[in-house]
XYZ file of C-alpha atoms in Angstrom:
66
model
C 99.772 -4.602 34.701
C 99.939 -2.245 31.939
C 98.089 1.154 31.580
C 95.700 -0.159 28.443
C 94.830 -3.261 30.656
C 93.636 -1.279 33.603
C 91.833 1.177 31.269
C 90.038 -1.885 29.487
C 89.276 -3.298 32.789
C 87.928 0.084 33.745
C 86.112 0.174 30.655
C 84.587 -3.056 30.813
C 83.377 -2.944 34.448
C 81.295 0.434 33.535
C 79.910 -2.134 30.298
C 78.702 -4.541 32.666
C 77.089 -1.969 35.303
C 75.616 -0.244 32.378
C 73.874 -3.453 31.114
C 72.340 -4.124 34.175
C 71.505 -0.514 35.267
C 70.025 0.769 31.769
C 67.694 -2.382 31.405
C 66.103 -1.894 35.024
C 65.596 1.911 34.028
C 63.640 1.082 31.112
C 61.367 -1.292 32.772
C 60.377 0.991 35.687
C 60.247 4.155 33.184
C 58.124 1.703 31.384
C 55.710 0.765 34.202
C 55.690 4.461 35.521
C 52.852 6.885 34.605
C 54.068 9.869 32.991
C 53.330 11.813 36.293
C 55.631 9.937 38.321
C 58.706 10.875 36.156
C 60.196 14.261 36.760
C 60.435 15.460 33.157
C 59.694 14.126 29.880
C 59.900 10.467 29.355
C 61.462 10.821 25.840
C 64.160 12.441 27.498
C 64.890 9.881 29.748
C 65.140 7.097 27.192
C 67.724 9.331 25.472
C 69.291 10.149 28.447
C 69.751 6.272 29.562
C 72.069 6.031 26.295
C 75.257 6.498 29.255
C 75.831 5.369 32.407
C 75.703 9.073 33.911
C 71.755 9.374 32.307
C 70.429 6.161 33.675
C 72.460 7.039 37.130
C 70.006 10.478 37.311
C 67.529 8.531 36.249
C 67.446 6.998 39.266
C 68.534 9.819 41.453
C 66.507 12.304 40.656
C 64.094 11.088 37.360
C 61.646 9.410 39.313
C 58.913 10.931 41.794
C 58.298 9.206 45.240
C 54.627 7.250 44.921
C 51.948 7.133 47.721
């Protein structure tokens, strides 16, 4: 297999995890009240514009609930 094969496989495996990642992030940011989001939620909808913002979305954006 050549080297621009593997990178567009690479490439579009981190597509596909992106486009189900990123749309789950927006719906819970969505049904989250702003107090439940560590940090603004502006920033989070810019961050999800990569895989590494909706990743720390995730891991560290959201607050535990009661």
């Amino acid at each position: 297999m050549s080297e621009s094969r593997k990178k567009l496989g690479v490439f579009l495996v981190a597509v596909a995890i992106w486009a189900v990642v990123t749309p789950s992030m927006w719906r819970d940011l969505n049904r989250r009240s702003a107090s439940q989001v560590r940090g603004p939620k502006w920033l989070w909808w810019i961050a999800s514009s990569n895989l590494t913002g909706s990743v720390a979305y995730w891991t560290f954006g959201r607050r535990k609930t009661d």
